[in-house]
Amino acid sequence: MKTRYSAYYALPYLFWIVLFVIAPLGLLLVQSFNNIGGHWTLANYQTYFKSGTYLRMTFNSLWFSFLVTMVTLIIAYPAAYIMTKLKHAQFWLMLIILPTWINLLLKAYAFIGLFAQDGSVNQFLTLIGIGPQQIMFTNVAFMIVAAYIELPFMMMPIFNALRELDPSLINAARDLGANSRQTFMKVIFPYSLSGVRAGVQAVFIPTLSLFMLTRLIGGNRVITLGTAIEEHFLVTQNWGMGSTIGIILIIAMFLTMYLTRERKGRGKQHAK
């Protein structure tokens, strides 16, 4: 009886999952087998895997997503660790979360004002004698802006994982003679890996599909799969090819989630 009622109450959730997740993915998959004339074909996938341009876009997407993820992780982990030691940690976390409430387009234009030829950054460089530099429309500018935007999504899960760490484990490690480095490597970092994995997923997957920043900040010098999808849907009107790239992107996202999933065996090993 309990199982029957549970299944009954789960039906509305299944309906919304089918309507808003499975159905759109199915439509995208069907559209990926259509050419620009609306006829069924495998040419889109053949073109993708045979074209050096599309493969280079795929490599660029993976490479820049990896770099942005590593930069945010290097910054977020020590910052989150320090924040857990502060008296008003939740207040500082709120200050980090606040920029996520601002529209992405507004943040992009704010950085355009900072990195422009006569912007604040170049004015400072001129003041110290270096002179104005070409910052806009470079890979470095894209990396800085993307890392800034994604940083809170890396920091929040790491902060929560570190806050949930039992202090008695750290005290036990120190009582057994472990120094600070050994305590971090053997206790703190392994037990916070769940937050690291969640942060990597939260940063790497959205960065794969970035297209607005590549246009506004990178000046289309940073070509990614997200840029290609935008071009095919809005410019060339080749929805079939755009859908094909979208399917490839979704597969890459699922692979990322699979590779960064929590291993039960390791969890049991840490528990022991």
Coordinates of C-alpha atoms in Angstrom, one line a residue:
M1 CA 0.0 0.0 0.0
K2 CA 2.8 2.4 0.9
T3 CA 4.6 1.7 -2.4
R4 CA 1.4 2.3 -4.4
Y5 CA 0.9 5.7 -2.7
S6 CA 4.5 6.6 -3.3
A7 CA 4.2 5.9 -7.0
Y8 CA 1.0 7.9 -7.1
Y9 CA 2.5 11.0 -5.6
A10 CA 5.6 10.6 -7.9
L11 CA 3.5 10.8 -11.1
P12 CA 3.3 14.6 -11.2
Y13 CA 7.0 14.9 -10.9
L14 CA 7.5 12.3 -13.7
F15 CA 5.1 14.3 -15.9
W16 CA 7.2 17.5 -15.4
I17 CA 10.4 15.7 -16.0
V18 CA 9.1 14.2 -19.2
L19 CA 7.7 17.6 -20.3
F20 CA 10.6 19.8 -19.5
V21 CA 13.6 17.5 -19.8
I22 CA 13.1 14.3 -21.8
A23 CA 10.8 15.9 -24.5
P24 CA 13.1 18.8 -25.3
L25 CA 16.1 16.5 -25.5
G26 CA 14.1 14.1 -27.8
L27 CA 13.2 17.0 -30.1
L28 CA 16.8 18.2 -30.2
L29 CA 17.9 14.7 -31.0
V30 CA 15.4 14.4 -33.8
Q31 CA 16.3 17.8 -35.2
S32 CA 20.0 16.8 -35.3
F33 CA 19.2 14.3 -38.0
N34 CA 17.6 16.9 -40.3
N35 CA 19.5 18.9 -42.9
I36 CA 18.9 22.6 -43.6
G37 CA 16.0 21.6 -45.9
G38 CA 14.3 19.5 -43.2
H39 CA 15.1 16.1 -44.7
W40 CA 16.4 13.2 -42.6
T41 CA 20.2 12.7 -42.9
L42 CA 23.3 11.5 -41.1
A43 CA 25.4 14.2 -42.8
N44 CA 25.4 16.5 -39.8
Y45 CA 27.3 14.0 -37.6
Q46 CA 29.6 13.1 -40.5
T47 CA 30.4 16.7 -41.0
Y48 CA 31.1 17.3 -37.4
F49 CA 33.5 14.4 -36.9
K50 CA 35.3 15.0 -40.3
S51 CA 35.6 18.7 -40.0
G52 CA 38.8 20.1 -38.4
T53 CA 36.9 23.3 -37.6
Y54 CA 34.3 21.6 -35.4
L55 CA 36.9 19.4 -33.7
R56 CA 39.0 22.4 -33.0
M57 CA 36.0 24.1 -31.4
T58 CA 35.4 21.1 -29.3
F59 CA 39.0 21.1 -28.1
N60 CA 38.8 24.9 -27.4
S61 CA 35.6 24.4 -25.4
L62 CA 37.2 21.6 -23.3
W63 CA 40.5 23.4 -22.9
F64 CA 39.1 26.7 -21.8
S65 CA 36.5 25.0 -19.5
F66 CA 39.4 23.1 -17.9
L67 CA 41.5 26.3 -17.5
V68 CA 38.6 28.3 -16.0
T69 CA 37.8 25.4 -13.7
M70 CA 41.4 25.1 -12.5
V71 CA 41.7 28.9 -11.9
T72 CA 38.5 29.0 -9.9
L73 CA 39.5 25.9 -7.9
I74 CA 42.9 27.3 -7.1
I75 CA 41.3 30.6 -5.9
A76 CA 38.2 29.1 -4.3
Y77 CA 39.6 26.3 -2.1
P78 CA 42.0 28.4 0.0
A79 CA 39.5 31.2 0.2
A80 CA 36.7 28.9 1.3
Y81 CA 39.1 27.3 3.9
I82 CA 40.0 30.7 5.3
M83 CA 36.3 31.7 5.4
T84 CA 35.4 28.7 7.5
K85 CA 37.8 30.0 10.2
L86 CA 36.3 33.5 10.2
K87 CA 33.8 34.6 12.9
H88 CA 31.1 35.8 10.5
A89 CA 31.7 33.3 7.7
Q90 CA 28.1 33.4 6.4
F91 CA 28.3 37.1 6.0
W92 CA 31.5 36.9 3.8
L93 CA 29.9 34.1 1.8
M94 CA 26.9 36.3 1.1
L95 CA 29.2 39.0 -0.2
I96 CA 30.7 36.4 -2.6
I97 CA 27.2 35.2 -3.7
L98 CA 25.9 38.8 -4.3
P99 CA 27.5 39.2 -7.8
T100 CA 25.5 36.1 -9.0
W101 CA 22.3 38.2 -8.6
I102 CA 23.5 40.6 -11.2
N103 CA 22.6 39.9 -14.8
L104 CA 25.4 38.3 -16.8
L105 CA 25.2 40.9 -19.6
L106 CA 25.6 43.8 -17.1
K107 CA 28.7 42.1 -15.7
A108 CA 30.1 41.6 -19.2
Y109 CA 29.6 45.3 -20.0
A110 CA 31.2 46.3 -16.7
F111 CA 34.3 44.4 -17.7
I112 CA 34.3 46.0 -21.1
G113 CA 34.5 49.4 -19.4
L114 CA 37.4 48.2 -17.2
F115 CA 39.4 46.5 -20.0
A116 CA 38.7 49.1 -22.8
Q117 CA 41.6 51.0 -24.3
D118 CA 40.7 54.1 -22.2
G119 CA 39.3 52.0 -19.3
S120 CA 40.2 51.9 -15.7
V121 CA 42.8 49.1 -16.0
N122 CA 44.7 50.9 -18.8
Q123 CA 44.5 54.2 -17.0
F124 CA 46.2 52.5 -14.0
L125 CA 48.9 50.9 -16.3
T126 CA 49.5 54.4 -17.8
L127 CA 49.8 55.9 -14.3
I128 CA 52.5 53.4 -13.3
G129 CA 54.4 53.9 -16.6
I130 CA 53.6 50.7 -18.4
G131 CA 51.2 52.4 -20.9
P132 CA 47.9 51.2 -22.3
Q133 CA 47.7 47.5 -23.4
Q134 CA 45.3 45.6 -25.6
I135 CA 43.3 43.7 -23.0
M136 CA 39.9 43.4 -24.7
F137 CA 39.4 40.7 -27.3
T138 CA 42.1 38.4 -25.9
N139 CA 42.1 35.0 -24.3
V140 CA 43.4 36.4 -21.1
A141 CA 40.4 38.8 -20.8
F142 CA 38.0 36.0 -21.5
M143 CA 39.6 33.8 -18.9
I144 CA 39.5 36.6 -16.2
V145 CA 35.8 37.4 -16.8
A146 CA 34.7 33.7 -17.0
A147 CA 36.6 32.8 -13.8
Y148 CA 35.1 35.8 -12.0
I149 CA 31.6 34.8 -13.0
E150 CA 32.0 31.2 -12.2
L151 CA 34.0 31.6 -8.9
P152 CA 31.0 31.7 -6.5
F153 CA 29.7 28.4 -8.0
M154 CA 33.0 26.8 -7.1
M155 CA 33.4 28.3 -3.7
M156 CA 29.9 27.6 -2.3
P157 CA 30.0 23.7 -2.4
I158 CA 33.6 23.7 -1.2
F159 CA 32.7 26.0 1.7
N160 CA 29.8 23.8 2.7
A161 CA 31.9 20.6 2.5
L162 CA 34.6 22.2 4.8
R163 CA 32.0 23.5 7.2
E164 CA 30.5 20.0 7.6
L165 CA 33.9 18.5 8.4
D166 CA 34.0 17.1 11.9
P167 CA 36.6 19.0 13.9
S168 CA 37.3 15.9 16.0
L169 CA 38.9 14.3 12.9
I170 CA 41.4 17.2 12.7
N171 CA 42.1 17.0 16.4
A172 CA 42.6 13.3 16.2
A173 CA 45.1 13.7 13.4
R174 CA 47.0 16.2 15.4
D175 CA 47.0 14.1 18.5
L176 CA 48.5 11.3 16.5
G177 CA 51.4 13.5 15.5
A178 CA 50.3 14.8 12.1
N179 CA 51.6 18.2 11.2
S180 CA 49.5 20.9 9.4
R181 CA 50.4 19.6 5.9
Q182 CA 49.7 16.0 6.7
T183 CA 46.4 16.9 8.4
F184 CA 45.4 18.8 5.3
M185 CA 46.4 16.1 2.8
K186 CA 45.1 13.1 4.8
V187 CA 42.0 14.5 6.5
I188 CA 40.8 17.9 5.3
F189 CA 41.2 17.6 1.5
P190 CA 39.9 14.0 1.2
Y191 CA 36.8 14.8 3.2
S192 CA 36.1 17.9 1.2
L193 CA 36.3 16.2 -2.2
S194 CA 32.5 16.0 -2.4
G195 CA 32.5 19.8 -2.5
V196 CA 35.3 19.9 -5.0
R197 CA 33.5 17.5 -7.3
A198 CA 30.3 19.6 -7.0
G199 CA 32.2 22.8 -7.7
V200 CA 34.0 21.3 -10.8
Q201 CA 30.6 20.2 -12.2
A202 CA 29.0 23.6 -11.5
V203 CA 31.9 25.4 -13.3
F204 CA 33.1 23.1 -16.0
I205 CA 29.7 22.2 -17.5
P206 CA 28.3 25.8 -17.9
T207 CA 31.7 27.0 -19.2
L208 CA 31.4 24.5 -22.0
S209 CA 28.4 26.3 -23.5
L210 CA 29.5 29.9 -23.0
F211 CA 28.9 32.1 -26.0
M212 CA 28.0 35.6 -24.9
L213 CA 31.4 36.2 -23.2
T214 CA 33.2 34.8 -26.3
R215 CA 31.6 37.5 -28.4
L216 CA 31.6 40.5 -26.0
I217 CA 34.9 39.9 -24.2
G218 CA 36.8 37.5 -26.5
G219 CA 35.8 39.2 -29.7
N220 CA 35.0 35.8 -31.2
R221 CA 38.7 34.9 -31.0
V222 CA 37.7 32.2 -28.5
I223 CA 35.5 29.9 -30.5
T224 CA 33.6 27.3 -28.6
L225 CA 30.7 24.9 -29.1
G226 CA 28.4 27.4 -27.6
T227 CA 29.5 30.0 -30.2
A228 CA 28.9 27.5 -33.0
I229 CA 25.4 26.7 -31.7
E230 CA 24.5 30.4 -31.6
E231 CA 25.8 30.9 -35.2
H232 CA 23.8 27.9 -36.6
F233 CA 20.6 28.8 -34.9
L234 CA 20.6 32.6 -35.3
V235 CA 22.8 33.3 -38.4
T236 CA 23.0 30.4 -40.8
Q237 CA 19.6 29.0 -39.8
N238 CA 21.0 25.5 -40.0
W239 CA 19.1 24.2 -37.0
G240 CA 20.0 20.6 -37.8
M241 CA 23.8 21.2 -37.5
G242 CA 23.2 23.4 -34.4
S243 CA 21.2 20.6 -32.8
T244 CA 23.9 18.1 -33.6
I245 CA 26.5 20.3 -31.8
G246 CA 24.0 20.6 -29.0
I247 CA 23.8 16.8 -28.7
I248 CA 27.6 16.5 -28.6
L249 CA 27.7 19.2 -25.9
I250 CA 25.1 17.4 -23.8
I251 CA 27.1 14.1 -24.1
A252 CA 30.2 16.0 -23.0
M253 CA 28.3 17.3 -20.0
F254 CA 27.1 13.8 -19.0
L255 CA 30.6 12.5 -19.4
T256 CA 31.8 15.3 -17.1
M257 CA 29.2 14.4 -14.5
Y258 CA 30.1 10.7 -14.7
L259 CA 33.9 11.3 -14.4
T260 CA 33.4 13.6 -11.4
R261 CA 30.8 11.5 -9.6
E262 CA 31.4 10.3 -6.1
R263 CA 32.9 6.8 -5.9
K264 CA 31.2 4.7 -3.2
G265 CA 34.3 2.7 -2.6
R266 CA 36.4 5.7 -1.8
G267 CA 33.7 6.9 0.5
K268 CA 33.7 3.7 2.4
Q269 CA 37.5 3.7 2.6
H270 CA 37.4 7.2 4.1
A271 CA 34.8 6.1 6.6
K272 CA 37.0 3.3 7.8

